Each structure stands twice: as C-alpha cells, then as structure tokens.
Amino acid sequence: MPEKIILLNDLRSPALAVPSAPEAPTGLLSDALGRPLHDLRISVTDRCNFRCVYCMPKEVFDKDYAYLPHSDLLSFEEITRVARLFIAHGVEKIRLTGGEPLLRKNLERLVGMLRALGTPSGRPLDLTLTTNGSLLARKARALKDAGLDRVTVSLDALDDAVFRRMNDVDFAVSDVLHGLDAAHEAGLGPIKVNMVVKRGTNEDQILPMARHFKGSPFILRFIEYMDVGASNGWNMDEVIPSAEVIRRIGAELPLAPVGANYLGETAARWRYLDGSGEVGVISSVTQAFCHDCTRLRLSTEGKLYTCLFATQGHDLRALLRTDRSDADISGAIAQLWRGRADRYSETRTIDTSGLARGKKVEMSYIGG
Ligand code: SAM
Ligand code: SF4
Ligand code: SF4
C-alpha cells in the first residue's frame, strides 16, 4: 500500500525557451538521437471517475487532492492553436487522453476543431482517444460525428469482481463492454483494448480476456505495469513480462509473431495460428522501445513532456498567454525537440529491493 504523500502536479517547469531567430517549420524535425516528431498526446483533464490501483490510488487521490482549477486548463482554442503548430512540424497523429478525457465537457467540440486542421502532406490527421470506456456508450456517436477516427479502451479484467477491485470505484465491467459495442457500432475502429497486467492482482484475467476478444473486432493488447509517477508504489516483482503473457496464451491458443506496422509502433504483435485475429504486447519495462520513440506529451495545463518519465515539463502555456507569435512558439517547439535525448526505459535503474528510482510525473496528469 503506498504511503500518503503529497503530489506536486506542478513540478518545477521552466517556460519553454524561445530561440532568438524565428524559423519556418519544415515538417522534418529530429531529436538529439535522430528520432522524428510524429505523435502528440494531449491530456485534456487531470480528473478521473476511476481510481485504478496502479494509476490513481484512492489513498493519494482522495477528496482532499488538489486538481487543477479550470482556468489553468488549456482552452480548446489554445489546444487547437498548438496542434496546428505541431502538425506543421510533422505530427501526424494526435491522441486525446487524461485523466479520463470524456470527463472534459463538450470534448466533441475539440475533436471537431482538431479534425478541421489540414496537414502539410494532405494526408488526414490520425485523431484518436484513450478512455476507460465508462462514458463511451453515451458519447461514441457524437465523437464519431465530430470526426474522431478511433478509440483505445482500457480494460483490466473481464471478471466483474476483479474489474471492480481494479477500478476501485465499484464500476461494472458490463458498462465498459456496452461502451465498446457502442464505439464499434459508431465506426470508431479499429478499436484497441489495453489491459495493464499486475502480478497477483489481475493475472488470472489474461486468458479469459484473450478468449473473449479472440475473433472479435477488438484488438487486445497487454501492457506491462510501469513505474510511472510516484503514487502507485511500483515494484518490479509486480510486473509480468510480456514474454510470460505470450507463453501463457500460446500454451492454449497457439500464436506466431507479426512484423510492426510502422516505425515507433509500441506493441509487438502476435497472430493466432487459427486465423482468428491478433493480440499485442507492450513491453515498456522488459524491452524498452526508446530508440524509435516519436512521442511528445502536452499536459492539461500546457506543459510539454519529452518523455513519460520526465521529472520536468516545459511551460508552453506561458507563451500562449503572453501574446507570443506563432513563429516564436513554433521555434520554441523545434528547439525543445532538437535537444531531446530521453531514453528512460533503456536506462531505468532498479535497486536491490526491486524499486525504480527517481521523482516522476503522474500518468493521470500527462496521460498514457
Ligand atoms: N483514463 C484513460 C484510460 O484509462 O484509458 C486515459 C488515461 S490513462 C492514464 C492511459 C493509459 O495508461 C491506460 O491504458 C492505463 O491503463 C495506462 N496506465 C496508467 N498507469 C499505468 C501504469 N502504472 N503502468 C502501465 N500502464 C498504466
Ligand atoms: Fe483513470 Fe485511466 Fe488512470 Fe484508470 S488508468 S485511474 S481510468 S486515468
Ligand atoms: Fe519514449 Fe521515454 Fe517511454 Fe523511452 S521511456 S519510450 S523515451 S516516453
């Protein structure tokens, strides 16, 4: 059980530095390790209606927890302005996340504003959203109509009792399954279902989840429990390596590996030998994929994080709210990405007790 600690959402964040000479975006930015900028994750709220034990444990995110006031959140107009600048720098994929993104009021309005943005290549922006699925049955149609391409739904168990224990707010699994069906009917596919596997907590759900989604329109992916944030009391002993997940499934339902779809794809894909679809594994702990990480994260209140495990953000909102020009902000973004050398998962140090070291930002604050 994690001890009661006070979390600072607002870890020290310098304003994003603006270079002295403006420069026009070329769409071909590379960071210090030669990685392009391809994928922007935008957190639209730091609030959530779940208290997943590995992400927002109740003991920390209780009634006294200080969430961001509304005035600190980036407005839809600010987000859209920033997104347009990122797209000019080569971003082709935007994922809305949180917290629980569907808690942000009128989110479909933001989806519509982002959908209207053009790209330099003329290819449509890949616009997607990660959700716990609790509000999807109600919102799937409006999101699709506004221009959302697809959704990824987090689901950690099929067994109702295990699921209620994982979300820790007594939410029924049947409601998420209805949400999944609604998203499928609305055409928000291909839909991925993400299951975080925690040893001793939901490992007995690996096979039931595999059996349930095999041959369905949904692509199931197993995620290694990660040492994000400071509140979940992470310990290496609770991680089930993806290789073990694949062994367990393969023993009953034979599998073969499939090649990656594109550079930077985080999931390793496996297909069922009987032709009934595939599963994926995201091995963030045991097989780091920093070498082709093309992701940048924008927090709810406008801080840029060059890595999920960053201890410090870069304050973009300060530039947005002080009348800086698009050219200034664009130059600042380019300079930040060029200097990026993050590769936390490749260099993670775990001490002899199995604990990872370092003070990190919360997943519920910058999104997954
Ligand atoms: N609330 C939405 C949801 O749950 O899908 C979006 C935000 S949530 C932070 C994004 C993803 O991060 C979810 O799939 C969640 O399971 C995953 N996640 C959160 N904490 C994690 C951890 N410690 N290790 C691995 N994945 C984690
Ligand atoms: Fe909420 Fe998603 Fe975190 Fe669960 S994983 S507590 S649903 S933000
Ligand atoms: Fe990317 Fe950081 Fe994750 Fe490595 S640890 S894959 S650099 S977000």
Coordinates of C-alpha atoms and ligand atoms in Angstrom, one line a residue:
M1 CA 0.0 0.0 0.0
P2 CA 1.6 3.4 -1.0
E3 CA 2.1 5.7 1.9
K4 CA 0.2 9.0 2.0
I5 CA 2.3 11.5 0.1
I6 CA 1.6 15.0 -1.3
L7 CA 2.0 15.1 -5.0
L8 CA 3.0 18.2 -6.8
N9 CA 1.3 18.4 -10.2
D10 CA 3.2 21.4 -10.9
L11 CA 6.8 20.1 -10.8
R12 CA 9.3 22.8 -11.5
S13 CA 8.7 23.8 -15.1
P14 CA 10.7 26.5 -16.8
A15 CA 9.0 28.5 -19.6
L16 CA 9.7 27.0 -22.9
A17 CA 12.7 28.8 -24.3
V18 CA 12.1 30.9 -27.4
P19 CA 15.1 31.0 -29.9
S20 CA 16.3 34.4 -30.9
A21 CA 15.8 33.8 -34.7
P22 CA 12.4 32.6 -35.9
E23 CA 12.4 29.7 -38.3
A24 CA 9.7 28.2 -40.5
P25 CA 8.8 24.6 -39.8
T26 CA 10.0 22.0 -42.3
G27 CA 8.0 19.0 -41.1
L28 CA 11.3 17.2 -40.7
L29 CA 12.3 17.7 -37.1
S30 CA 14.7 15.2 -35.5
D31 CA 15.7 15.0 -31.8
A32 CA 19.3 14.5 -30.5
L33 CA 19.0 10.8 -31.1
G34 CA 17.7 11.2 -34.6
R35 CA 14.0 10.4 -33.8
P36 CA 11.3 12.3 -35.7
L37 CA 8.4 14.0 -34.0
H38 CA 5.3 12.1 -35.1
D39 CA 2.9 11.7 -32.3
L40 CA 1.4 14.2 -29.9
R41 CA -0.6 13.1 -26.8
I42 CA -2.8 15.8 -25.3
S43 CA -4.2 15.5 -21.8
V44 CA -7.5 17.3 -21.5
T45 CA -8.2 16.8 -17.8
D46 CA -6.3 15.6 -14.7
R47 CA -9.6 14.2 -13.2
C48 CA -10.9 10.7 -13.4
N49 CA -14.0 8.8 -12.3
F50 CA -11.9 5.7 -11.7
R51 CA -9.3 5.1 -9.1
C52 CA -7.2 2.4 -10.8
V53 CA -4.9 1.0 -8.2
Y54 CA -1.8 1.3 -10.4
C55 CA -2.6 4.9 -11.6
M56 CA -4.7 7.0 -9.2
P57 CA -4.8 5.0 -5.9
K58 CA -7.5 6.2 -3.6
E59 CA -5.1 6.8 -0.7
V60 CA -3.4 9.6 -2.7
F61 CA -6.2 10.8 -5.0
D62 CA -8.7 11.3 -2.2
K63 CA -11.3 14.1 -1.5
D64 CA -8.5 16.5 -0.5
Y65 CA -6.5 16.1 -3.6
A66 CA -5.9 19.4 -5.4
Y67 CA -6.9 19.1 -9.0
L68 CA -6.2 21.9 -11.4
P69 CA -8.6 24.8 -11.4
H70 CA -10.5 25.2 -14.7
S71 CA -8.6 28.5 -15.5
D72 CA -5.3 26.5 -15.5
L73 CA -6.5 24.1 -18.2
L74 CA -5.7 24.9 -21.8
S75 CA -8.8 26.0 -23.6
F76 CA -9.9 24.2 -26.8
E77 CA -8.8 27.3 -28.8
E78 CA -5.3 27.1 -27.2
I79 CA -5.0 23.3 -27.8
T80 CA -6.1 23.8 -31.4
R81 CA -3.5 26.5 -32.0
V82 CA -0.8 24.4 -30.5
A83 CA -1.9 21.3 -32.5
R84 CA -1.7 23.3 -35.7
L85 CA 1.9 24.3 -35.0
F86 CA 2.8 20.7 -34.1
I87 CA 1.3 19.4 -37.3
A88 CA 3.4 21.9 -39.3
H89 CA 6.4 20.3 -37.6
G90 CA 5.5 16.8 -38.7
V91 CA 2.9 15.5 -36.2
E92 CA 0.5 13.1 -38.0
K93 CA -1.2 11.5 -35.0
I94 CA -2.9 13.1 -32.1
R95 CA -4.2 11.2 -29.1
L96 CA -6.5 12.8 -26.6
T97 CA -6.0 11.4 -23.1
G98 CA -6.1 12.4 -19.4
G99 CA -7.2 11.6 -16.6
E100 CA -10.4 10.5 -18.2
P101 CA -10.8 12.6 -21.4
L102 CA -14.5 12.0 -21.7
L103 CA -15.0 13.9 -18.4
R104 CA -13.9 17.1 -20.2
K105 CA -17.1 19.0 -21.1
N106 CA -18.0 19.2 -24.8
L107 CA -15.0 17.2 -25.9
E108 CA -16.6 16.6 -29.2
R109 CA -16.2 20.4 -29.9
L110 CA -12.4 20.0 -29.5
V111 CA -12.5 16.9 -31.7
G112 CA -14.3 18.9 -34.4
M113 CA -11.7 21.7 -34.2
L114 CA -8.8 19.3 -34.5
R115 CA -10.5 17.5 -37.3
A116 CA -10.6 20.7 -39.3
L117 CA -6.8 21.1 -39.3
G118 CA -5.0 20.3 -42.5
T119 CA -1.6 18.6 -42.7
P120 CA 1.3 19.5 -45.0
S121 CA 1.2 16.1 -46.7
G122 CA -2.5 16.4 -47.3
R123 CA -3.0 13.1 -45.5
P124 CA -5.7 13.3 -42.9
L125 CA -4.5 13.6 -39.3
D126 CA -4.9 10.3 -37.3
L127 CA -7.1 11.5 -34.5
T128 CA -7.7 9.1 -31.6
L129 CA -8.6 9.0 -27.9
T130 CA -7.8 6.7 -24.9
T131 CA -10.6 6.2 -22.5
N132 CA -11.7 3.9 -19.6
G133 CA -14.9 3.4 -21.5
S134 CA -17.2 4.4 -18.8
L135 CA -18.9 7.2 -20.8
L136 CA -18.4 5.7 -24.2
A137 CA -21.9 4.3 -24.6
R138 CA -23.2 7.8 -24.3
K139 CA -20.6 9.6 -26.3
A140 CA -19.4 7.3 -29.1
R141 CA -21.8 8.6 -31.7
A142 CA -21.1 12.3 -31.0
L143 CA -17.4 11.7 -31.1
K144 CA -17.6 9.9 -34.4
D145 CA -19.8 12.6 -35.9
A146 CA -17.3 15.3 -34.8
G147 CA -14.5 13.5 -36.7
L148 CA -12.8 11.2 -34.2
D149 CA -11.1 8.3 -36.1
R150 CA -10.9 5.6 -33.4
V151 CA -10.7 4.9 -29.7
T152 CA -8.5 2.8 -27.4
V153 CA -10.3 1.4 -24.4
S154 CA -8.6 0.4 -21.2
L155 CA -10.0 -2.7 -19.6
D156 CA -8.1 -4.7 -17.0
A157 CA -10.4 -7.6 -16.3
L158 CA -13.5 -9.5 -17.6
D159 CA -14.5 -10.8 -14.3
D160 CA -16.7 -8.2 -12.7
A161 CA -15.3 -8.6 -9.1
V162 CA -11.7 -8.3 -10.3
F163 CA -12.6 -5.3 -12.5
R164 CA -14.4 -3.5 -9.6
R165 CA -11.3 -4.1 -7.5
M166 CA -9.0 -2.7 -10.2
N167 CA -11.1 0.5 -10.8
D168 CA -11.7 0.8 -7.1
V169 CA -15.0 2.7 -7.6
D170 CA -17.2 -0.3 -8.0
F171 CA -17.8 0.2 -11.7
A172 CA -19.3 -2.7 -13.5
V173 CA -17.5 -4.4 -16.4
S174 CA -20.7 -4.8 -18.3
D175 CA -20.9 -1.0 -18.8
V176 CA -17.4 -0.9 -20.4
L177 CA -18.4 -3.8 -22.6
H178 CA -21.5 -1.8 -23.7
G179 CA -19.3 1.2 -24.4
L180 CA -17.0 -1.0 -26.6
D181 CA -20.0 -2.2 -28.6
A182 CA -21.3 1.4 -29.0
A183 CA -17.9 2.6 -30.2
H184 CA -17.8 -0.3 -32.7
E185 CA -21.3 0.4 -34.0
A186 CA -20.4 4.1 -34.3
G187 CA -17.4 3.1 -36.5
L188 CA -14.6 4.2 -34.2
G189 CA -12.3 1.4 -35.2
P190 CA -10.0 -0.4 -35.4
I191 CA -10.6 -0.4 -31.6
K192 CA -7.8 -1.5 -29.3
V193 CA -8.4 -2.8 -25.8
N194 CA -5.5 -2.2 -23.4
M195 CA -5.1 -4.4 -20.3
V196 CA -2.4 -3.5 -17.7
V197 CA -1.2 -6.7 -16.1
K198 CA -0.3 -6.6 -12.5
R199 CA 1.0 -9.8 -10.9
G200 CA -1.2 -11.1 -8.1
T201 CA -4.0 -8.6 -9.0
N202 CA -5.4 -9.4 -12.4
E203 CA -3.0 -12.0 -13.9
D204 CA -5.8 -14.6 -13.8
Q205 CA -7.6 -12.5 -16.3
I206 CA -5.0 -12.9 -19.1
L207 CA -6.6 -16.0 -20.6
P208 CA -10.3 -15.0 -20.1
M209 CA -9.5 -11.7 -21.8
A210 CA -7.7 -13.4 -24.7
R211 CA -10.5 -15.9 -25.2
H212 CA -13.2 -13.2 -25.1
F213 CA -11.6 -10.9 -27.6
K214 CA -10.2 -13.6 -30.0
G215 CA -12.1 -13.4 -33.2
S216 CA -13.8 -10.2 -32.2
P217 CA -13.5 -6.8 -33.9
F218 CA -11.3 -5.6 -31.0
I219 CA -7.5 -5.9 -30.8
L220 CA -6.4 -6.8 -27.3
R221 CA -3.1 -5.6 -26.0
F222 CA -1.3 -6.4 -22.7
I223 CA 0.7 -3.7 -21.1
E224 CA 3.5 -4.2 -18.6
Y225 CA 2.8 -2.5 -15.3
M226 CA 5.1 0.6 -15.4
D227 CA 6.9 2.6 -12.7
V228 CA 5.2 5.9 -13.8
G229 CA 4.6 8.5 -11.2
A230 CA 5.3 8.3 -7.5
S231 CA 2.0 7.2 -6.1
N232 CA 1.5 3.6 -7.1
G233 CA 4.2 2.1 -5.0
W234 CA 5.6 0.3 -8.1
N235 CA 7.8 -2.8 -7.5
M236 CA 9.4 -5.0 -10.2
D237 CA 8.0 -8.1 -8.6
E238 CA 4.5 -7.0 -9.7
V239 CA 5.5 -6.8 -13.4
I240 CA 4.6 -9.8 -15.5
P241 CA 7.0 -9.7 -18.5
S242 CA 5.2 -9.7 -21.9
A243 CA 7.1 -12.9 -22.8
E244 CA 5.4 -14.7 -20.0
V245 CA 2.0 -13.3 -21.1
I246 CA 2.6 -14.7 -24.6
R247 CA 3.7 -18.0 -23.2
R248 CA 0.6 -18.3 -21.1
I249 CA -1.8 -17.5 -24.0
G250 CA 0.2 -19.5 -26.6
A251 CA 0.0 -22.7 -24.4
E252 CA -3.8 -22.7 -25.0
L253 CA -4.2 -20.6 -28.2
P254 CA -1.2 -21.0 -30.5
L255 CA 0.4 -17.8 -31.6
A256 CA 3.1 -16.6 -34.1
P257 CA 4.8 -13.2 -34.3
V258 CA 3.9 -10.5 -36.8
G259 CA 6.0 -7.6 -38.1
A260 CA 5.5 -4.0 -36.9
N261 CA 3.0 -1.8 -38.8
Y262 CA 5.1 1.4 -38.7
L263 CA 8.2 3.0 -37.1
G264 CA 7.5 3.7 -33.5
E265 CA 4.8 1.2 -33.0
T266 CA 4.9 0.3 -29.4
A267 CA 3.1 -3.0 -29.4
A268 CA 4.7 -6.3 -30.6
R269 CA 2.0 -8.1 -32.5
W270 CA 1.2 -11.8 -32.4
R271 CA -1.4 -13.6 -34.5
Y272 CA -3.5 -16.6 -33.7
L273 CA -2.4 -19.6 -35.8
D274 CA -6.1 -20.5 -36.5
G275 CA -6.5 -17.1 -38.3
S276 CA -8.8 -15.6 -35.7
G277 CA -7.0 -12.2 -35.3
E278 CA -4.1 -11.0 -33.2
V279 CA -3.0 -9.7 -29.8
G280 CA -0.3 -7.2 -28.9
V281 CA 2.1 -6.8 -26.0
I282 CA 3.6 -3.5 -24.9
S283 CA 6.8 -4.3 -23.0
S284 CA 7.7 -0.9 -21.7
V285 CA 9.7 -2.4 -18.8
T286 CA 11.3 -5.5 -20.1
Q287 CA 12.0 -4.4 -23.7
A288 CA 12.4 -0.7 -24.0
F289 CA 11.4 1.0 -27.3
C290 CA 13.0 4.4 -26.7
H291 CA 15.2 4.1 -29.8
D292 CA 12.2 4.9 -32.0
C293 CA 10.0 6.9 -29.6
T294 CA 8.4 9.7 -31.6
R295 CA 6.0 10.9 -28.9
L296 CA 5.6 14.2 -27.1
R297 CA 3.1 14.9 -24.4
L298 CA 1.2 18.1 -23.6
S299 CA -0.2 18.2 -20.1
T300 CA -3.7 19.5 -19.1
E301 CA -2.3 22.9 -18.2
G302 CA 0.0 23.2 -21.1
K303 CA 3.4 21.8 -20.2
L304 CA 5.4 19.7 -22.7
Y305 CA 7.0 16.5 -21.6
T306 CA 9.5 14.9 -23.9
C307 CA 9.2 11.5 -22.0
L308 CA 6.6 9.7 -20.0
F309 CA 9.2 9.5 -17.2
A310 CA 10.3 13.1 -17.3
T311 CA 10.7 14.9 -14.0
Q312 CA 10.2 18.3 -15.5
G313 CA 7.8 19.8 -18.1
H314 CA 8.3 22.9 -20.3
D315 CA 5.7 25.6 -19.9
L316 CA 4.1 26.2 -23.2
R317 CA 1.0 27.9 -21.8
A318 CA 3.2 30.8 -20.6
L319 CA 4.0 31.6 -24.3
L320 CA 0.3 31.1 -25.3
R321 CA -0.9 33.6 -22.7
T322 CA 1.7 36.3 -23.3
D323 CA 0.9 37.1 -26.9
R324 CA 3.9 35.3 -28.4
S325 CA 3.6 34.9 -32.2
D326 CA 3.1 31.5 -33.9
A327 CA 6.7 31.8 -35.2
D328 CA 8.1 32.2 -31.7
I329 CA 6.1 29.2 -30.4
S330 CA 7.0 27.2 -33.4
G331 CA 10.7 27.9 -32.9
A332 CA 10.5 27.0 -29.3
I333 CA 8.9 23.7 -30.1
A334 CA 11.6 22.9 -32.7
Q335 CA 14.4 23.8 -30.2
L336 CA 12.9 21.6 -27.5
W337 CA 12.5 18.6 -29.8
R338 CA 16.1 19.0 -31.2
G339 CA 17.5 18.9 -27.7
R340 CA 15.5 15.8 -26.7
A341 CA 17.7 12.9 -25.6
D342 CA 15.3 11.0 -23.3
R343 CA 15.6 7.2 -23.1
Y344 CA 14.4 6.5 -19.6
S345 CA 13.2 2.9 -20.2
E346 CA 16.6 1.9 -21.7
T347 CA 18.4 3.3 -18.7
R348 CA 16.0 2.6 -15.9
T349 CA 17.8 1.6 -12.7
I350 CA 16.1 -0.7 -10.3
D351 CA 17.6 -1.1 -6.8
T352 CA 18.0 -4.4 -5.0
S353 CA 14.6 -4.2 -3.4
G354 CA 13.0 -4.1 -6.9
L355 CA 12.1 -0.4 -6.7
A356 CA 12.8 2.1 -9.5
R357 CA 14.4 5.3 -8.5
G358 CA 13.6 9.0 -9.4
K359 CA 10.8 11.5 -8.9
K360 CA 8.5 11.4 -11.8
V361 CA 5.3 13.0 -13.1
E362 CA 1.9 11.2 -12.7
M363 CA 0.4 9.2 -15.6
S364 CA -3.1 10.7 -14.8
Y365 CA -1.6 14.2 -15.3
I366 CA 0.2 13.7 -18.6
G367 CA -1.8 10.8 -20.0
G368 CA -0.6 7.4 -21.2
Ligands
SAM1 N1 -8.3 7.3 -18.4 C1 -8.0 6.9 -19.7 C2 -7.8 5.4 -19.7 O1 -7.6 4.8 -18.6 O2 -7.7 4.8 -20.8 C3 -6.8 7.6 -20.3 C4 -5.6 7.9 -19.4 S1 -4.8 6.5 -18.7 C5 -3.5 7.3 -17.7 C6 -3.9 5.9 -20.1 C7 -3.4 4.5 -20.1 O3 -2.4 4.5 -19.1 C8 -4.4 3.5 -19.6 O4 -4.5 2.4 -20.6 C9 -3.9 2.9 -18.4 O5 -4.2 1.6 -18.2 C10 -2.4 3.2 -18.5 N2 -1.6 3.2 -17.3 C11 -1.9 4.0 -16.2 N3 -1.0 3.7 -15.2 C12 -0.2 2.7 -15.7 C13 1.0 2.0 -15.2 N4 1.4 2.3 -13.9 N5 1.5 1.1 -15.9 C14 1.1 0.8 -17.2 N6 0.0 1.5 -17.7 C15 -0.6 2.4 -17.0
SF4_2 FE1 -8.3 6.9 -14.6 FE2 -7.2 5.9 -16.7 FE3 -5.8 6.3 -14.5 FE4 -7.6 4.4 -14.5 S1 -5.8 4.5 -15.8 S2 -7.3 5.9 -12.9 S3 -9.1 5.3 -15.8 S4 -6.7 7.9 -15.7
SF4_3 FE1 9.7 7.3 -25.0 FE2 10.5 8.0 -22.6 FE3 9.0 5.9 -22.9 FE4 11.5 5.8 -23.7 S1 10.8 6.0 -21.7 S2 9.7 5.1 -24.9 S3 11.8 7.9 -24.4 S4 8.4 8.0 -23.4

